[in-house]
mmCIF file of C-alpha atoms in Angstrom:
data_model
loop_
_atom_site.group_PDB
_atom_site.id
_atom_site.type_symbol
_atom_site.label_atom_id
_atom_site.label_comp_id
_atom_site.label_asym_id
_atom_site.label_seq_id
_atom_site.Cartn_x
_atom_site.Cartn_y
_atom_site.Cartn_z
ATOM 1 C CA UNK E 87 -125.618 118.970 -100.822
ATOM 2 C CA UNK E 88 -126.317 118.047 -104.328
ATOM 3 C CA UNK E 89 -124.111 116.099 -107.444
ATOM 4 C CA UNK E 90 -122.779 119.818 -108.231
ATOM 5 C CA UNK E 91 -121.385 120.445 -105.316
ATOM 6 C CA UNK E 92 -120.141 116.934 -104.713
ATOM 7 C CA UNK E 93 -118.564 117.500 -107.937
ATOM 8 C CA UNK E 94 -116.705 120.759 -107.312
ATOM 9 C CA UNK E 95 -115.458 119.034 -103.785
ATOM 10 C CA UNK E 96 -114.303 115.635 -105.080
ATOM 11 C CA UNK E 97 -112.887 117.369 -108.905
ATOM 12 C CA UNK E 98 -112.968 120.578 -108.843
ATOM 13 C CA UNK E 99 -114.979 123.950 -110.703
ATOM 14 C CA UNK E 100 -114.644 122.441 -114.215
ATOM 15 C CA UNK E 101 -115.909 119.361 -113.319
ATOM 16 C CA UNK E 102 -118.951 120.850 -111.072
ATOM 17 C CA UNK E 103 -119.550 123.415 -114.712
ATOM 18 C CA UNK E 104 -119.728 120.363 -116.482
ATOM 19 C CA UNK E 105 -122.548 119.029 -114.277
ATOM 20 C CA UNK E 106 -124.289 121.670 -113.474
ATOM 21 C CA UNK E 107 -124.757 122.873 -117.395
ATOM 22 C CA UNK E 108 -125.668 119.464 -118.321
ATOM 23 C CA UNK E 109 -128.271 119.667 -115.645
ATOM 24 C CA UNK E 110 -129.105 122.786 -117.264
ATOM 25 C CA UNK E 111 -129.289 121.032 -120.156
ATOM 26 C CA UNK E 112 -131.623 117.939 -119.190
ATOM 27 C CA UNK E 113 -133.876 120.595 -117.352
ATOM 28 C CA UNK E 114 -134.469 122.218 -121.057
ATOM 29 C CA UNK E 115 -135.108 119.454 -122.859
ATOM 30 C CA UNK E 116 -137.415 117.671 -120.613
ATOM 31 C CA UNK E 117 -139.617 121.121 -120.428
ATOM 32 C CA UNK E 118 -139.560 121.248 -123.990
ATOM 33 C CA UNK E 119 -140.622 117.375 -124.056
ATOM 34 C CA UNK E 120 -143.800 118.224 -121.651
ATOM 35 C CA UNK E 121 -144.287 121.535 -123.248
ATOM 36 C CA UNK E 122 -144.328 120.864 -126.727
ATOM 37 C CA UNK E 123 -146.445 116.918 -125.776
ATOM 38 C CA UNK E 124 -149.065 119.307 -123.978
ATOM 39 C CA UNK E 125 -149.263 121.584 -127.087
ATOM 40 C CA UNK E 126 -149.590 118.587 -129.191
ATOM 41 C CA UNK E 127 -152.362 116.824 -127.052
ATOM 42 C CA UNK E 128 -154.292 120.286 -126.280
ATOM 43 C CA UNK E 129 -156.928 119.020 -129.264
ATOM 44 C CA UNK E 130 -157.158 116.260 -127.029
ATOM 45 C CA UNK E 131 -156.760 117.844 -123.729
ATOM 46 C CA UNK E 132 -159.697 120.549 -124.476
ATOM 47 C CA UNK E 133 -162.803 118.136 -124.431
ATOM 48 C CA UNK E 134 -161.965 117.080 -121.140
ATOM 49 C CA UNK E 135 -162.967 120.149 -119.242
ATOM 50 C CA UNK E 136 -166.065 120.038 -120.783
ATOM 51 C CA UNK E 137 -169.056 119.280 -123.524
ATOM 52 C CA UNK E 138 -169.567 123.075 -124.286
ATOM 53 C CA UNK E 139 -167.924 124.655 -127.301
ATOM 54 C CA UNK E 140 -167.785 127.760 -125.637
ATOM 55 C CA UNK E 141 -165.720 126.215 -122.833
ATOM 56 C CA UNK E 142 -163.460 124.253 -124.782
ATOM 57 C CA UNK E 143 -162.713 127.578 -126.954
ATOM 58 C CA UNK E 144 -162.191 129.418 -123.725
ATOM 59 C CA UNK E 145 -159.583 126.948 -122.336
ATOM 60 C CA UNK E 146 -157.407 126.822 -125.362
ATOM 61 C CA UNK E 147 -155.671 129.586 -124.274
ATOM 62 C CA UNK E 148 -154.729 128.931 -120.745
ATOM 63 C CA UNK E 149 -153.454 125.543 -121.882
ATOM 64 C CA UNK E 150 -151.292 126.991 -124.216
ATOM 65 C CA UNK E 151 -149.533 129.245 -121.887
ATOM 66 C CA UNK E 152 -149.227 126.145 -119.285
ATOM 67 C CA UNK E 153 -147.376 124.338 -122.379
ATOM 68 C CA UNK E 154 -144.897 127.318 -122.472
ATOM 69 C CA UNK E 155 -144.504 127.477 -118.521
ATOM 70 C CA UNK E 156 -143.582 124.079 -118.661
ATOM 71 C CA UNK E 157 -140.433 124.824 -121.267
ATOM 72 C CA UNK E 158 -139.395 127.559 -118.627
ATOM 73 C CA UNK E 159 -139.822 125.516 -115.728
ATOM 74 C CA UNK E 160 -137.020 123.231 -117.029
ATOM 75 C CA UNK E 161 -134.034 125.675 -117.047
ATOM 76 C CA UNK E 162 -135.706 127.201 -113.933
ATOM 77 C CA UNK E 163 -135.881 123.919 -111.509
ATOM 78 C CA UNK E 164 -132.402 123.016 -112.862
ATOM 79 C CA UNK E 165 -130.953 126.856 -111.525
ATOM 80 C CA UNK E 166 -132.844 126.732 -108.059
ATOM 81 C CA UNK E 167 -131.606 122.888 -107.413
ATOM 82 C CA UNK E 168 -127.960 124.025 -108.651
ATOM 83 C CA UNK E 169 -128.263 127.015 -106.476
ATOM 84 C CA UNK E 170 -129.811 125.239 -103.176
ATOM 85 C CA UNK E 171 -127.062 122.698 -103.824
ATOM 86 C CA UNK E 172 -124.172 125.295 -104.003
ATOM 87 C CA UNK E 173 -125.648 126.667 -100.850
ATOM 88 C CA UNK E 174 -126.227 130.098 -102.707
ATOM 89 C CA UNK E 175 -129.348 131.126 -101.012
ATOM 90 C CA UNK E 176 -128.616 134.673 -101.055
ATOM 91 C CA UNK E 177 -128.715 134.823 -104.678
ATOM 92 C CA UNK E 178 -131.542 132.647 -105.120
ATOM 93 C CA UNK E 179 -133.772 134.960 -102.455
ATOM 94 C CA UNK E 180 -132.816 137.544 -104.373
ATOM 95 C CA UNK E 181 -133.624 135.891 -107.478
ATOM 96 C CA UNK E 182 -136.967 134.509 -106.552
ATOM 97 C CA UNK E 183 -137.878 138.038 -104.987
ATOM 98 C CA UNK E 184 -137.508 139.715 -108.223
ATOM 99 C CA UNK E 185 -139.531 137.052 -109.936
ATOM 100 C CA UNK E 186 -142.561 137.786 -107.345
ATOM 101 C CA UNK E 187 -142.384 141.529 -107.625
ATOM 102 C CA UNK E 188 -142.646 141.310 -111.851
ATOM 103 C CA UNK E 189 -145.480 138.184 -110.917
ATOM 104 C CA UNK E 190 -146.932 140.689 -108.516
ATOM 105 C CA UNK E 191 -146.833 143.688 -111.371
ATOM 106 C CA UNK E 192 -148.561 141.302 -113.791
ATOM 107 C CA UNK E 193 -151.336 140.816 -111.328
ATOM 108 C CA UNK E 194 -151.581 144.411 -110.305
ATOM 109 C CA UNK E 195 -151.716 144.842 -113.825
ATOM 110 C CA UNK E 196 -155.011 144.507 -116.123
ATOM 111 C CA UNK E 197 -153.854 141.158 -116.833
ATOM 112 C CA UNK E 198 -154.926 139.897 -113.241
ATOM 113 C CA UNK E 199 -158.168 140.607 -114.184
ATOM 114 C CA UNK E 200 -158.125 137.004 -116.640
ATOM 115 C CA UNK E 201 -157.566 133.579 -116.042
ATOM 116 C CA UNK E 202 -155.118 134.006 -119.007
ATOM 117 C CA UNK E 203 -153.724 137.151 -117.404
ATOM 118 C CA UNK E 204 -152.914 135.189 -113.914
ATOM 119 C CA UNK E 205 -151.180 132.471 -115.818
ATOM 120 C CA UNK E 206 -149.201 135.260 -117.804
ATOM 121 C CA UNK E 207 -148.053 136.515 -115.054
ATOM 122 C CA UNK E 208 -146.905 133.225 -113.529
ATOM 123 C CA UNK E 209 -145.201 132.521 -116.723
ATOM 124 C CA UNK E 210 -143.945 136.199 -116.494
ATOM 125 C CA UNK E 211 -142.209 134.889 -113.044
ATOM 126 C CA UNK E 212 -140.694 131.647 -114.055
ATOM 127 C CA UNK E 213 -139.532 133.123 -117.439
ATOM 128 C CA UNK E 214 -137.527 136.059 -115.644
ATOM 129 C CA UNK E 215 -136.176 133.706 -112.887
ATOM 130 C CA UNK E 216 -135.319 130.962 -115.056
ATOM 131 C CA UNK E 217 -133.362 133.760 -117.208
ATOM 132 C CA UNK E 218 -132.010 134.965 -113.934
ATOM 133 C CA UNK E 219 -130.246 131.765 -112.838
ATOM 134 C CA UNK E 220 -129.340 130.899 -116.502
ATOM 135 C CA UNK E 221 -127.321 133.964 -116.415
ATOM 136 C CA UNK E 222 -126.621 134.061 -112.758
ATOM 137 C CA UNK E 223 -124.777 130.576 -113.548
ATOM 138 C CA UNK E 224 -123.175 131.925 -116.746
ATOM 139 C CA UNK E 225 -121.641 135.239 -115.380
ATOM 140 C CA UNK E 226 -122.133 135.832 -111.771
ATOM 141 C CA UNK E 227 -121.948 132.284 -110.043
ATOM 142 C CA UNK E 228 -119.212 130.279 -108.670
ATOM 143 C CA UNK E 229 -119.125 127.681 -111.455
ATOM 144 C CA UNK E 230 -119.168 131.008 -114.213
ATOM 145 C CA UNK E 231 -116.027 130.710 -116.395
ATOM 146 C CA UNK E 232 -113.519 133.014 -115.698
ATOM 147 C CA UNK E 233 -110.842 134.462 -118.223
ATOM 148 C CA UNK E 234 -107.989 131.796 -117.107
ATOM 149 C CA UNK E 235 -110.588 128.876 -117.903
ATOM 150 C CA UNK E 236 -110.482 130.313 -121.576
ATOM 151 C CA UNK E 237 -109.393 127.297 -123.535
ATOM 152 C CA UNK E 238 -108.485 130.164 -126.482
ATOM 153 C CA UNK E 239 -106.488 132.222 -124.179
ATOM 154 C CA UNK E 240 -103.071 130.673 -125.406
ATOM 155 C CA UNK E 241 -104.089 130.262 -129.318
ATOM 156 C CA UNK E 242 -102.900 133.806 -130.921
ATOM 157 C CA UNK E 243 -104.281 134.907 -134.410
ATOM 158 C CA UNK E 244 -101.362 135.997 -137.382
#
């Protein structure tokens, strides 16, 4: 178990929502915290790998894209914890499994020919399954807000 699901047993769905999008929340903001510190420090980062210009130049890149696979990884540790938690490892397989095949097409791809190209296509994984459980817990999971949790659903408009 997990605090969502303790949630939804001790207080109920809205209660679990509440924790699970603020977890959803935290998730985002801390991978935009390491993401965007690791895009500020890469002109500090760079030298460290090595001496040679041409190195440095050549590593620019695949820090940049680890920045932005830190942002996703937020949102995306958040889902599978929430998921895990909820005990919803059907969707998460499923989730995951699409991730890996569009990972899998990256590599098959030209693009696995690069060091750039294989971290594309990792962020290519955690950017579709972190969009996956994002909407997975907006529209399809147990804590998704149904019509009767519409706050609006009583207010009428003249």
């Amino acid at each position: 178990g997990g605090i969502v699901d303790e949630e939804m047993e001790e207080k109920g769905n809205e209660a679990a929502r509440n924790v699970a999008d603020r977890t959803f929340s935290w998730g985002l903001f801390t991978g935009v915290l390491l993401g965007v510190g690791q895009i500020a420090l890469i002109p500090k980062i760079v030298p460290l790998f090595s001496t040679l210009p041409e190195v440095q130049e050549a590593v620019k890149l695949p820090a940049l894209i680890s920045s932005f696979i830190h942002i996703v990884n937020g949102p995306l540790f958040a889902g599978e914890g929430i998921l895990l938690g909820l005990e919803r490892f059907k969707a998460l397989t499923c989730i995951t499994g699409i991730g890996t095949a569009i990972m899998l097409a990256c590599l098959a791809s030209p693009l696995g020919m690069r060091l750039d190209g294989i971290l594309l296509s990792m962020a290519a994984f955690n950017a579709s399954e972190a969009i996956m459980l994002v909407w997975h817990h907006v529209r399809m999971g147990p804590l998704r807000r149904r019509r009767e949790d519409d706050v609006w659903k009583d207010v009428t408009v003249a």
